[in-house]
Amino acid sequence: MAENQVPGQELDWLNDSVVVSDAEANQNVIVGKLPAVVQKVLGWGYGNSTWPLGFGIACCAIEMMAASCSKYDIARFGSEAVRMSPRQADLMIVAGTVNEKMAVVVRRLYDQMAEPKFVIAMGACASNGGPYWDTYNVVDGVHKVVPVDVYVPGCPPRPEALLQALMEIQEMLKTGKRGLITKG
Amino acid sequence: MEQAKELLVNMGPQHPSTHGVLRLMVKLDGETVTWCEPDIGYLHRCFEKLSEFKTYPQVIPFTDRTDYLAAITNELCFVEGTEKLFGDAIVVPERAQYIRVLLAEFQRICSHLLALGAMAMDIGAITPFLYAWRDREKMYSLFERITGGRMLYNYLRIGGVRNDLPAGILGTPTDGEDKADQTIWGFINYFDSYVWPQWEALVTDNRIFQWRTQDVGKLSAANAIAYGASGAVLRGSGVKFDLRKNLPNAIYDRFEFDIPVGKAGGDCFDRWIVRAEEMRQSSRIVKQALAWLAENPGETMGKVPRILKPPKGEIYHRIEGARGEVSCYIVSDGGTNPYKVKWRSPCFVHLQLMPLICPGQKIADVIAILGSIDIVLGEVDR
Ligand code: SF4
C-alpha cells in the first residue's frame, strides 16, 4: 500500500475525510500507514524543537534577542535552546545585512549544519538588501547564498513577526509541505 | 620533537560573545594571550558612500542603523551637524531641544542596560541579560508610542522633531511601578526605586562577578587618551571628560548631573561601575527635562525650507553618544545631498584597544574585556 502513495498525498491520512475501503481494511492498517505515521511524529518532534543557531549579524539581531527574552519568550515554541555550534542547530535565522565578506561565512555555517535545516531570512536586508540594496558591498538577499524557507518583512521586524515565521516552519513540518531534507 | 609554542585561535565571526560579527585572532601560550588582532568588515554597509546619494533628511534613518542600540544619539549628531551647517537660518524650538535631550538620555539608559546585560552574559551570568530585556521592553513600548519605532526611530528632524510627545506620556512624578510601561515618569521612578538597586545587588556586589572583572583588562589614563578612547572607557580609566559638560551640545548646559569616573585604574569593573552610574545620572537629566516639558507646551518644529540646501561649507560636530564620542564631518557643496559624510564612531576607536589590553590576560578575560568596552559592530564597520 505504501508504494501506491504519491509522496505529497501521504498525509491525506490525517484528514477526517479519508475513507478506508474494505480492501484496505483487510490489509494491515497500521503497517500500511507507517510512513505517514513516522513523518507525522517526526514533524511534530522537529517542529516543536527547532533549535536556532546563535548568530546575529546586525540590527535585526537585537529584535531576535528580544524575541528570545522574557516578554516574547520564544521558548513557548520550543526554540529557546540557542546552539552556538552549527552542528547542533536546526534553524538559521539570518538577522541582518549580509555583505560580501559575510556571505562566505553564512554559506559555510549553513553547510556545517546537519539536516534537517531551515533558514529564516529576517528583515528587509536579509530578504532583498533592504535599505542598502544598491550599495557596492551588500548582497541583496540571503537567498543568493543559502536556500530560504521563510522571509520576514520589516526593518526591523517585530519579534511577533519572527515568531510567526517560526510557526510557519512548524506548520510546514507538521503538514509535510516541507520534507526533512533540503532540496537545492 | 618540536613543540608548537603558540596556538592561534580564531574567535568569530560567529561566536556567542563577539556582539555581532567581529573576528578576533588570538595567539595563546597555554591560556595566556600573547597577541590579539581584531578583523572587521563583516558588516560594512557603505553608510558613508550611501549618504552621498541621499538628501539630508534621507540620511537620518541610516544614522539610526549605524549604532542600532543608541539610535537617537546618532540622529542627534547628524541633525545638529546639519543645523550647524545652516548657521542661523534654522532655529530649533526650545521644546524640541528638550525632547531631544529627554530621548537621548532615555536612550542612554536603554543602551547601557543592554551593554551591562550583555557583559554579564558573556562572563557567564545569564539572568542579568533577561532582567535587562525586561526593562528594555518597557522602554521600547514608551519609545514606540513617542516615535513609532521600537528600536530605529527616524524621529529627529533637521529643525526640530517629527511630532510632539503624545498626550499623557510624561505622566506625573507620583507614577509608580505599575505605570512603568505607560509613562516616562513611571519608568524613571521604577528605575530608581527598583531596577538600579537590583542591578547593584545582583551583579555589582556579586563576588564572583567582581573576581572576574577586577584587575582585568587595565587601561591606563595615558593610554586611553593616546588611543582616542571616549565615553565610559575613557572615564573608567579615571579621566573626567564628558562632552556633555566639556563642550555641551544641544542644551546640556542647562542640566545638572555628575560625571562618574573609575577609581581602580581602568579595569573592566571600573567601566562597569561608570556605566551603571551613568544610567543614574541620565535618569536625573530625564527628570529635569520632564519637569520642564510638562509646563511648557509649544512648537516642536522650527521654520525650515521645503528643500534643504545648506550653504557651501563643512562642519565637524561631536556629541557624547551612549558609547562615547560620536561625531560627523559633513561637507556641503550647496546641493541637496551631502558631498561627503564622515562618521567617527567610538566603537571603532575602542576596538583598536584590544591589541593593547589583551596580551598578558587569560583567554576567558578577553571576553570580559570585549564586553566591557561595549562595541556595536554596526558602528565599527558602518
Ligand atoms: S532590515 Fe533594517 S533593521 Fe534589519 S538589519 Fe537591515 S537595516 Fe537593520
XYZ file of N, CA and C and ligand atoms in Angstrom, chain A residues 57-61 63 95-97 122-127 129-132 152 154-157, chain B residues 43 45 65 68 151-152, ligand 1:
98
model
N 23.594 39.198 13.035
C 24.511 39.984 12.212
C 24.371 41.474 12.490
N 23.175 42.009 12.364
C 23.071 43.462 12.505
C 21.876 43.820 13.383
N 21.236 44.934 13.051
C 20.179 45.466 13.916
C 19.090 44.440 14.198
N 18.726 43.655 13.196
C 17.646 42.698 13.391
C 17.979 41.707 14.498
N 19.259 41.476 14.733
C 19.645 40.527 15.780
C 19.158 40.985 17.140
N 16.334 42.488 17.700
C 14.947 42.064 17.824
C 14.854 40.555 18.004
N 19.710 37.262 10.642
C 19.138 38.502 11.137
C 20.100 39.633 10.847
N 19.997 40.200 9.675
C 20.818 41.361 9.403
C 21.344 41.395 7.984
N 22.161 42.418 7.750
C 22.685 42.648 6.407
C 23.836 41.691 6.138
N 15.445 37.094 8.113
C 14.733 38.043 8.968
C 15.072 39.462 8.547
N 14.076 40.218 8.236
C 14.281 41.630 7.950
C 14.482 41.913 6.469
N 14.344 43.183 6.147
C 14.448 43.609 4.756
C 15.828 43.302 4.189
N 16.867 43.491 4.992
C 18.224 43.283 4.480
C 18.443 41.855 4.038
N 18.053 40.917 4.890
C 18.280 39.521 4.543
C 17.359 39.093 3.413
N 16.210 39.756 3.280
C 15.281 39.362 2.234
C 15.706 39.882 0.873
N 18.163 42.959 0.630
C 19.126 44.046 0.703
C 18.625 45.237 1.475
N 17.331 45.349 1.625
C 16.740 46.404 2.438
C 17.196 47.776 2.018
N 17.438 48.643 2.993
C 17.848 50.000 2.629
C 19.202 50.050 1.936
N 19.946 48.975 2.002
C 21.302 49.005 1.441
C 21.393 48.286 0.101
N 10.852 37.220 6.420
C 10.117 38.065 7.355
C 10.330 39.511 6.945
N 10.142 43.686 7.154
C 10.229 44.651 8.245
C 11.643 45.145 8.420
N 11.776 46.320 8.990
C 13.123 46.868 9.173
C 13.175 47.642 10.474
N 13.385 47.016 11.593
C 13.431 45.580 11.828
C 12.037 45.013 12.012
N 11.841 43.711 11.753
C 10.552 43.100 12.040
C 10.328 43.061 13.537
N 30.418 43.667 8.531
C 29.138 44.368 8.494
C 29.280 45.710 7.801
N 28.469 48.351 5.484
C 27.257 48.548 4.698
C 27.289 49.844 3.916
N 20.889 53.294 11.835
C 21.314 51.922 11.630
C 22.806 51.727 11.826
N 22.720 50.722 16.280
C 21.301 50.426 16.428
C 20.874 50.291 17.879
N 12.986 50.448 17.875
C 14.439 50.433 18.021
C 15.095 51.444 17.104
N 14.598 51.562 15.896
C 15.131 52.534 14.950
C 14.019 53.534 14.680
S 16.412 45.021 7.841
Fe 16.691 47.025 8.827
S 16.873 46.529 10.990
Fe 17.241 44.631 9.867
S 19.448 44.513 9.572
Fe 18.594 45.533 7.785
S 18.758 47.708 8.263
Fe 18.954 46.609 10.181
